[in-house]
mmCIF file of C-alpha atoms and ligand atoms in Angstrom:
data_model
loop_
_atom_site.group_PDB
_atom_site.id
_atom_site.type_symbol
_atom_site.label_atom_id
_atom_site.label_comp_id
_atom_site.label_asym_id
_atom_site.label_seq_id
_atom_site.Cartn_x
_atom_site.Cartn_y
_atom_site.Cartn_z
ATOM 1 C CA MET W 1 -20.458 -2.982 -7.402
ATOM 2 C CA PRO W 2 -16.606 -2.252 -6.618
ATOM 3 C CA LEU W 3 -15.919 -1.647 -3.170
ATOM 4 C CA LEU W 4 -13.950 1.309 -4.086
ATOM 5 C CA LYS W 5 -14.423 3.968 -6.688
ATOM 6 C CA VAL W 6 -12.370 6.901 -7.776
ATOM 7 C CA GLU W 7 -14.041 8.437 -11.019
ATOM 8 C CA ASN W 8 -12.136 11.388 -12.539
ATOM 9 C CA VAL W 9 -10.367 12.866 -9.520
ATOM 10 C CA SER W 10 -8.241 15.934 -9.850
ATOM 11 C CA TYR W 11 -6.360 17.552 -6.802
ATOM 12 C CA SER W 12 -3.880 20.515 -6.796
ATOM 13 C CA TYR W 13 -2.158 21.850 -3.441
ATOM 14 C CA ASP W 14 -1.635 25.091 -5.293
ATOM 15 C CA LYS W 15 -2.250 26.971 -8.528
ATOM 16 C CA LYS W 16 1.261 26.001 -10.289
ATOM 17 C CA THR W 17 1.094 21.841 -9.887
ATOM 18 C CA LYS W 18 -2.120 19.528 -10.572
ATOM 19 C CA ALA W 19 -0.920 16.511 -8.118
ATOM 20 C CA LEU W 20 -3.583 14.403 -9.627
ATOM 21 C CA LYS W 21 -5.401 14.699 -12.975
ATOM 22 C CA ASN W 22 -8.504 12.889 -13.897
ATOM 23 C CA VAL W 23 -7.595 9.603 -11.875
ATOM 24 C CA SER W 24 -10.323 6.826 -12.190
ATOM 25 C CA PHE W 25 -10.080 3.237 -11.179
ATOM 26 C CA SER W 26 -12.101 0.858 -9.133
ATOM 27 C CA ALA W 27 -10.948 -2.126 -6.382
ATOM 28 C CA GLU W 28 -12.950 -5.153 -5.528
ATOM 29 C CA LYS W 29 -13.007 -6.561 -2.163
ATOM 30 C CA GLY W 30 -10.009 -8.673 -1.399
ATOM 31 C CA GLU W 31 -8.298 -7.164 -4.526
ATOM 32 C CA HIS W 32 -4.466 -6.349 -4.181
ATOM 33 C CA ILE W 33 -3.567 -3.217 -5.984
ATOM 34 C CA ALA W 34 -0.048 -2.054 -6.228
ATOM 35 C CA VAL W 35 0.413 1.643 -7.087
ATOM 36 C CA ILE W 36 4.279 2.934 -8.433
ATOM 37 C CA GLY W 37 5.532 5.919 -9.594
ATOM 38 C CA HIS W 38 8.663 8.583 -9.360
ATOM 39 C CA ASN W 39 8.782 10.804 -6.628
ATOM 40 C CA GLY W 40 6.074 13.533 -6.838
ATOM 41 C CA SER W 41 3.910 11.161 -9.238
ATOM 42 C CA GLY W 42 1.033 11.693 -6.843
ATOM 43 C CA LYS W 43 0.968 8.619 -5.124
ATOM 44 C CA SER W 44 0.804 9.994 -1.230
ATOM 45 C CA THR W 45 -1.854 12.405 -2.676
ATOM 46 C CA LEU W 46 -3.993 9.341 -4.075
ATOM 47 C CA ALA W 47 -3.585 7.909 -0.485
ATOM 48 C CA LYS W 48 -4.997 10.895 1.384
ATOM 49 C CA LEU W 49 -7.797 10.934 -0.996
ATOM 50 C CA LEU W 50 -8.591 7.578 -0.508
ATOM 51 C CA ASN W 51 -9.850 7.971 3.206
ATOM 52 C CA GLY W 52 -10.927 11.477 3.046
ATOM 53 C CA LEU W 53 -7.955 13.253 4.709
ATOM 54 C CA ILE W 54 -8.407 15.657 1.716
ATOM 55 C CA LEU W 55 -11.209 15.774 -0.670
ATOM 56 C CA PRO W 56 -10.935 15.776 -4.450
ATOM 57 C CA GLU W 57 -11.166 19.241 -6.215
ATOM 58 C CA SER W 58 -12.915 17.630 -9.105
ATOM 59 C CA GLY W 59 -14.349 13.954 -9.414
ATOM 60 C CA THR W 60 -15.632 11.456 -6.752
ATOM 61 C CA VAL W 61 -14.045 8.967 -4.278
ATOM 62 C CA SER W 62 -16.441 6.444 -2.620
ATOM 63 C CA VAL W 63 -16.197 3.302 -0.711
ATOM 64 C CA ASP W 64 -19.127 0.946 -0.318
ATOM 65 C CA GLY W 65 -21.390 3.693 -1.804
ATOM 66 C CA ILE W 66 -20.428 6.311 0.530
ATOM 67 C CA PHE W 67 -18.653 9.610 -0.854
ATOM 68 C CA SER W 68 -15.812 10.757 0.763
ATOM 69 C CA SER W 69 -17.354 14.119 0.137
ATOM 70 C CA ASP W 70 -20.316 13.155 2.524
ATOM 71 C CA LYS W 71 -19.291 15.398 5.638
ATOM 72 C CA GLU W 72 -21.828 13.444 7.876
ATOM 73 C CA LYS W 73 -20.171 10.119 6.773
ATOM 74 C CA ARG W 74 -16.494 10.930 6.860
ATOM 75 C CA PHE W 75 -16.159 8.987 10.106
ATOM 76 C CA GLU W 76 -17.623 5.699 8.016
ATOM 77 C CA ILE W 77 -14.872 6.240 5.420
ATOM 78 C CA ARG W 78 -12.493 6.365 8.329
ATOM 79 C CA LYS W 79 -13.462 3.310 9.573
ATOM 80 C CA LYS W 80 -13.613 1.680 6.170
ATOM 81 C CA VAL W 81 -10.008 2.953 4.967
ATOM 82 C CA GLY W 82 -6.911 2.446 6.870
ATOM 83 C CA VAL W 83 -4.081 4.437 5.814
ATOM 84 C CA VAL W 84 -0.168 4.016 6.937
ATOM 85 C CA PHE W 85 2.000 6.475 5.876
ATOM 86 C CA GLN W 86 5.609 6.538 5.085
ATOM 87 C CA ASN W 87 6.875 8.289 8.582
ATOM 88 C CA PRO W 88 5.766 6.523 11.425
ATOM 89 C CA ASP W 89 6.367 9.207 13.661
ATOM 90 C CA ASN W 90 3.877 11.255 12.424
ATOM 91 C CA GLY W 91 1.339 8.549 13.539
ATOM 92 C CA ILE W 92 2.285 7.799 17.022
ATOM 93 C CA ILE W 93 0.940 9.844 19.836
ATOM 94 C CA ALA W 94 0.746 7.677 23.258
ATOM 95 C CA SER W 95 3.529 7.003 25.310
ATOM 96 C CA ILE W 96 2.698 3.259 25.582
ATOM 97 C CA VAL W 97 2.545 0.881 22.426
ATOM 98 C CA GLU W 98 -0.956 -0.221 23.671
ATOM 99 C CA ASP W 99 -2.460 2.898 24.290
ATOM 100 C CA ASP W 100 -1.530 4.163 21.202
ATOM 101 C CA ILE W 101 -2.974 1.186 19.186
ATOM 102 C CA ALA W 102 -6.133 1.620 21.375
ATOM 103 C CA PHE W 103 -6.394 5.080 20.349
ATOM 104 C CA GLY W 104 -8.033 4.564 17.075
ATOM 105 C CA PRO W 105 -10.649 1.927 17.971
ATOM 106 C CA GLU W 106 -11.504 4.171 20.894
ATOM 107 C CA ASN W 107 -12.291 7.071 18.811
ATOM 108 C CA LEU W 108 -14.359 4.571 16.755
ATOM 109 C CA GLY W 109 -16.483 3.658 19.600
ATOM 110 C CA VAL W 110 -15.357 -0.174 19.982
ATOM 111 C CA PRO W 111 -16.031 -1.891 23.240
ATOM 112 C CA ARG W 112 -13.374 -1.904 25.629
ATOM 113 C CA LYS W 113 -12.989 -6.017 25.793
ATOM 114 C CA GLU W 114 -12.927 -5.981 22.240
ATOM 115 C CA ILE W 115 -10.139 -3.232 22.100
ATOM 116 C CA GLY W 116 -7.983 -5.649 24.086
ATOM 117 C CA GLU W 117 -8.569 -8.474 21.812
ATOM 118 C CA ARG W 118 -7.884 -6.040 18.872
ATOM 119 C CA ILE W 119 -4.684 -5.001 20.254
ATOM 120 C CA ASP W 120 -3.199 -8.546 20.786
ATOM 121 C CA PHE W 121 -4.377 -9.275 17.146
ATOM 122 C CA ALA W 122 -2.774 -6.482 15.758
ATOM 123 C CA LEU W 123 0.578 -6.677 17.679
ATOM 124 C CA LYS W 124 0.910 -10.669 16.928
ATOM 125 C CA SER W 125 0.193 -9.492 13.232
ATOM 126 C CA VAL W 126 3.178 -7.451 13.137
ATOM 127 C CA GLY W 127 5.527 -9.586 15.323
ATOM 128 C CA MET W 128 5.432 -6.671 17.948
ATOM 129 C CA GLU W 129 3.507 -8.450 21.024
ATOM 130 C CA GLU W 130 6.476 -8.396 23.355
ATOM 131 C CA TYR W 131 6.450 -4.492 23.330
ATOM 132 C CA ARG W 132 2.894 -4.195 24.303
ATOM 133 C CA SER W 133 3.690 -1.987 27.461
ATOM 134 C CA ALA W 134 6.973 -0.228 25.707
ATOM 135 C CA SER W 135 7.412 3.385 25.246
ATOM 136 C CA PRO W 136 7.086 4.189 21.257
ATOM 137 C CA ALA W 137 9.935 6.542 21.978
ATOM 138 C CA ARG W 138 12.456 4.205 22.250
ATOM 139 C CA LEU W 139 11.659 2.024 19.335
ATOM 140 C CA SER W 140 13.701 1.698 16.317
ATOM 141 C CA GLY W 141 12.296 3.051 12.838
ATOM 142 C CA GLY W 142 11.255 -0.319 11.829
ATOM 143 C CA GLN W 143 9.741 -1.048 14.919
ATOM 144 C CA LYS W 144 7.765 2.286 15.037
ATOM 145 C CA GLN W 145 6.467 1.508 11.833
ATOM 146 C CA ARG W 146 5.251 -1.911 12.644
ATOM 147 C CA VAL W 147 3.477 -0.366 15.450
ATOM 148 C CA ALA W 148 1.823 2.120 13.268
ATOM 149 C CA ILE W 149 0.754 -0.732 10.718
ATOM 150 C CA ALA W 150 -0.629 -2.553 13.995
ATOM 151 C CA GLY W 151 -2.700 0.915 14.795
ATOM 152 C CA VAL W 152 -4.035 0.757 11.515
ATOM 153 C CA LEU W 153 -4.894 -3.285 11.515
ATOM 154 C CA ALA W 154 -6.476 -2.800 15.123
ATOM 155 C CA LEU W 155 -9.203 -0.645 13.178
ATOM 156 C CA LYS W 156 -10.099 -3.683 11.201
ATOM 157 C CA PRO W 157 -10.425 -1.846 7.991
ATOM 158 C CA GLU W 158 -12.112 -3.082 4.364
ATOM 159 C CA ILE W 159 -9.441 -1.283 2.600
ATOM 160 C CA LEU W 160 -5.667 -0.951 3.919
ATOM 161 C CA VAL W 161 -3.212 1.449 2.263
ATOM 162 C CA LEU W 162 0.138 1.174 2.851
ATOM 163 C CA ASP W 163 1.974 4.544 1.549
ATOM 164 C CA GLU W 164 5.571 3.028 1.606
ATOM 165 C CA SER W 165 5.114 1.939 4.596
ATOM 166 C CA THR W 166 7.559 -0.796 4.504
ATOM 167 C CA ALA W 167 10.395 1.531 3.488
ATOM 168 C CA MET W 168 12.157 1.579 6.721
ATOM 169 C CA LEU W 169 12.350 -2.276 7.690
ATOM 170 C CA ASP W 170 15.028 -4.427 6.627
ATOM 171 C CA PRO W 171 13.859 -7.190 3.628
ATOM 172 C CA GLN W 172 13.294 -9.792 6.595
ATOM 173 C CA GLY W 173 11.031 -7.325 8.606
ATOM 174 C CA ARG W 174 9.239 -6.134 4.970
ATOM 175 C CA LYS W 175 8.954 -9.676 3.988
ATOM 176 C CA GLU W 176 7.085 -10.490 7.347
ATOM 177 C CA ILE W 177 4.707 -7.289 6.871
ATOM 178 C CA LEU W 178 3.710 -8.463 3.444
ATOM 179 C CA SER W 179 2.740 -11.889 4.732
ATOM 180 C CA VAL W 180 0.848 -10.507 7.204
ATOM 181 C CA VAL W 181 -1.054 -8.166 4.594
ATOM 182 C CA GLU W 182 -1.470 -11.385 2.144
ATOM 183 C CA LYS W 183 -3.168 -13.137 5.213
ATOM 184 C CA LEU W 184 -5.670 -10.132 5.878
ATOM 185 C CA LYS W 185 -6.409 -10.333 2.136
ATOM 186 C CA ARG W 186 -6.729 -14.217 1.847
ATOM 187 C CA GLU W 187 -8.667 -15.013 5.433
ATOM 188 C CA GLN W 188 -10.360 -11.687 5.610
ATOM 189 C CA GLY W 189 -11.245 -10.346 2.264
ATOM 190 C CA VAL W 190 -9.349 -7.123 3.211
ATOM 191 C CA THR W 191 -8.751 -4.841 -0.075
ATOM 192 C CA VAL W 192 -4.787 -4.144 -0.010
ATOM 193 C CA ILE W 193 -3.633 -1.036 -1.987
ATOM 194 C CA THR W 194 0.049 -0.860 -1.755
ATOM 195 C CA ILE W 195 2.222 2.228 -2.432
ATOM 196 C CA THR W 196 5.758 1.197 -3.083
ATOM 197 C CA HIS W 197 9.026 1.883 -4.820
ATOM 198 C CA TYR W 198 10.169 -1.754 -4.647
ATOM 199 C CA MET W 199 9.224 -3.446 -7.997
ATOM 200 C CA GLU W 200 9.322 -7.103 -6.443
ATOM 201 C CA GLU W 201 6.518 -5.985 -3.728
ATOM 202 C CA ALA W 202 4.764 -4.526 -6.893
ATOM 203 C CA ALA W 203 4.884 -7.921 -8.725
ATOM 204 C CA GLU W 204 3.336 -9.294 -5.827
ATOM 205 C CA ALA W 205 -0.187 -7.653 -6.506
ATOM 206 C CA ASP W 206 -3.107 -8.738 -8.451
ATOM 207 C CA ARG W 207 -2.885 -5.244 -10.537
ATOM 208 C CA ILE W 208 -0.564 -2.455 -11.007
ATOM 209 C CA PHE W 209 -1.173 1.301 -11.679
ATOM 210 C CA VAL W 210 1.516 3.327 -12.781
ATOM 211 C CA LEU W 211 1.240 6.861 -11.828
ATOM 212 C CA SER W 212 3.580 9.405 -13.853
ATOM 213 C CA HIS W 213 2.732 13.273 -13.261
ATOM 214 C CA GLY W 214 -0.506 13.074 -11.477
ATOM 215 C CA GLU W 215 -1.870 10.575 -14.161
ATOM 216 C CA ILE W 216 -2.415 6.754 -14.552
ATOM 217 C CA VAL W 217 -0.040 6.162 -17.686
ATOM 218 C CA MET W 218 -0.124 2.311 -17.428
ATOM 219 C CA SER W 219 -2.285 -0.315 -15.628
ATOM 220 C CA GLY W 220 -2.377 -4.001 -15.794
ATOM 221 C CA SER W 221 -1.260 -7.156 -14.477
ATOM 222 C CA PRO W 222 2.264 -7.285 -13.353
ATOM 223 C CA GLU W 223 3.176 -9.573 -16.227
ATOM 224 C CA GLU W 224 1.752 -6.793 -18.477
ATOM 225 C CA ILE W 225 3.606 -4.043 -16.459
ATOM 226 C CA PHE W 226 6.941 -5.436 -16.495
ATOM 227 C CA ARG W 227 6.610 -6.691 -19.804
ATOM 228 C CA ASP W 228 8.495 -3.745 -21.336
ATOM 229 C CA GLY W 229 11.474 -2.124 -19.326
ATOM 230 C CA GLU W 230 11.775 0.476 -21.951
ATOM 231 C CA LYS W 231 8.277 2.121 -21.232
ATOM 232 C CA LEU W 232 8.745 1.702 -17.412
ATOM 233 C CA LYS W 233 12.286 3.497 -17.938
ATOM 234 C CA SER W 234 10.510 6.307 -19.484
ATOM 235 C CA PHE W 235 8.123 6.528 -16.356
ATOM 236 C CA GLY W 236 11.199 6.874 -14.144
ATOM 237 C CA LEU W 237 11.193 3.133 -13.127
ATOM 238 C CA GLU W 238 12.986 0.119 -13.333
ATOM 239 C CA LEU W 239 12.082 -3.636 -13.557
ATOM 240 C CA PRO W 240 11.904 -5.947 -10.871
ATOM 241 C CA TYR W 241 15.541 -7.190 -10.340
ATOM 242 C CA PRO W 242 14.809 -10.771 -11.380
ATOM 243 C CA ALA W 243 13.089 -9.242 -14.506
ATOM 244 C CA TYR W 244 16.024 -7.329 -15.438
ATOM 245 C CA ILE W 245 18.479 -10.075 -15.007
ATOM 246 C CA ALA W 246 15.750 -12.208 -17.439
ATOM 247 C CA GLN W 247 15.929 -9.653 -19.745
ATOM 248 C CA LYS W 248 19.898 -9.254 -19.770
ATOM 249 C CA LEU W 249 20.160 -13.137 -20.321
ATOM 250 C CA LYS W 250 17.759 -12.928 -23.154
ATOM 251 C CA GLU W 251 20.074 -10.114 -24.584
ATOM 252 C CA LYS W 252 23.017 -12.732 -24.369
ATOM 253 C CA GLY W 253 20.902 -15.246 -26.182
ATOM 254 C CA VAL W 254 19.664 -17.588 -22.967
ATOM 255 C CA PRO W 255 16.215 -18.815 -24.293
ATOM 256 C CA ILE W 256 14.081 -17.591 -21.303
ATOM 257 C CA ASP W 257 10.684 -17.497 -22.159
ATOM 258 C CA GLY W 258 7.481 -16.138 -20.473
ATOM 259 C CA ALA W 259 7.324 -13.307 -17.399
ATOM 260 C CA VAL W 260 10.131 -13.707 -14.905
ATOM 261 C CA LEU W 261 8.792 -11.611 -11.915
ATOM 262 C CA SER W 262 10.521 -13.037 -8.747
ATOM 263 C CA GLU W 263 13.492 -14.652 -7.850
ATOM 264 C CA SER W 264 11.960 -18.128 -7.525
ATOM 265 C CA GLU W 265 10.669 -18.016 -11.103
ATOM 266 C CA LEU W 266 14.083 -16.889 -12.256
ATOM 267 C CA ALA W 267 15.682 -19.732 -10.281
ATOM 268 C CA GLU W 268 13.111 -22.336 -11.895
ATOM 269 C CA LYS W 269 13.801 -21.349 -15.542
ATOM 270 C CA LEU W 270 17.110 -21.398 -15.086
ATOM 271 C CA VAL W 271 17.063 -24.831 -13.327
ATOM 272 C CA ALA W 272 15.030 -25.935 -16.498
ATOM 273 C CA LEU W 273 17.666 -24.814 -18.736
ATOM 274 C CA CYS W 274 20.128 -26.921 -17.340
ATOM 275 C CA ARG W 275 18.271 -30.228 -17.440
HETATM 276 P P1 ADP U 301 4.609 11.175 -4.192
HETATM 277 O O1 ADP U 301 3.958 10.536 -3.000
HETATM 278 O O2 ADP U 301 4.416 10.196 -5.512
HETATM 279 O O3 ADP U 301 6.108 11.325 -4.325
HETATM 280 P P2 ADP U 301 2.869 13.191 -3.893
HETATM 281 O O4 ADP U 301 1.511 12.897 -3.900
HETATM 282 O O5 ADP U 301 3.525 13.546 -2.219
HETATM 283 O O6 ADP U 301 3.906 12.504 -4.586
HETATM 284 O O7 ADP U 301 3.190 14.487 -4.353
HETATM 285 C C1 ADP U 301 2.437 15.088 -5.631
HETATM 286 C C2 ADP U 301 2.539 16.499 -5.989
HETATM 287 O O8 ADP U 301 2.021 17.146 -5.304
HETATM 288 C C3 ADP U 301 4.419 16.884 -6.303
HETATM 289 O O9 ADP U 301 4.624 17.892 -7.291
HETATM 290 C C4 ADP U 301 4.596 17.567 -4.910
HETATM 291 O O10 ADP U 301 5.481 18.283 -4.585
HETATM 292 C C5 ADP U 301 3.150 18.170 -4.339
HETATM 293 N N1 ADP U 301 2.776 18.331 -3.020
HETATM 294 C C6 ADP U 301 2.477 17.457 -2.358
HETATM 295 N N2 ADP U 301 2.542 17.575 -1.031
HETATM 296 C C7 ADP U 301 2.082 18.772 -1.059
HETATM 297 C C8 ADP U 301 1.777 20.018 -0.061
HETATM 298 N N3 ADP U 301 1.743 19.535 1.166
HETATM 299 N N4 ADP U 301 1.761 21.035 -0.556
HETATM 300 C C9 ADP U 301 2.018 21.688 -1.675
HETATM 301 N N5 ADP U 301 2.598 20.569 -2.716
HETATM 302 C C10 ADP U 301 2.482 19.478 -2.270
HETATM 303 MG MG1 MG U 302 4.789 9.796 -1.232
#
């Protein structure tokens, strides 16, 4: 049975627009899914539905067989699904970093001693161990975002949803967070759902969903999704930059074959051509 099941989910904030229409998908333990789509396509709405912050208007969301609509088990869903949103300021509540991170596990009834360990683990994971006693208010945007991510990691969720949570970081910071996420997936079987507008980030996932106007309009492996630049364009999206370069080179007659998704793949193909 898949860990996460989203079945025929629709949601609207008001009568005018449907933010999500009949969305269905499932995710296995340890799977990495990327969700991409233009602004307003429904990505954040999906993130909020996954941990029961909002409930489907029709259809169901279930995690490990627990439905988000089951009021008595809402706590269970929150434990299993950790969501990091775009703006870190919304998530920070305490005046010291470690208290902020402790807040979630304390609410879930984690024993004191274990909370200390979880804070260590979470801060180390995001490279912020030196800021344990710092005031979140004095941190940069990128550092705040790392604290927000650490706060969710301290909950040890089975499903980690990152809603454009690396957007405020510089490329190096983004890489570091992604490698943490990759490690959680590999070593602890965490299911990862990254919502991103960085196509190269999406290319790292096992599967990609493209949302447009509240509907899943494409789904497949990164190779499948990034095969058709024109189709992506029709949904307001671009190819990952290395794939774009490869496509342009092909148009100019350079014989590059197969999928090119990352800089290293592009470099390999170009080096091979020079032999
Ligand atoms: P994305 O994250 O892909 O940019 P959202 O899920 O935030 O998309 O938004 C999907 C649709 O729902 C958009 O049309 C947006 O304007 C609308 N929407 C989002 N949040 C609200 C809200 N709190 N109230 C009313 N409409 C909203
Ligand atoms: Mg959004």
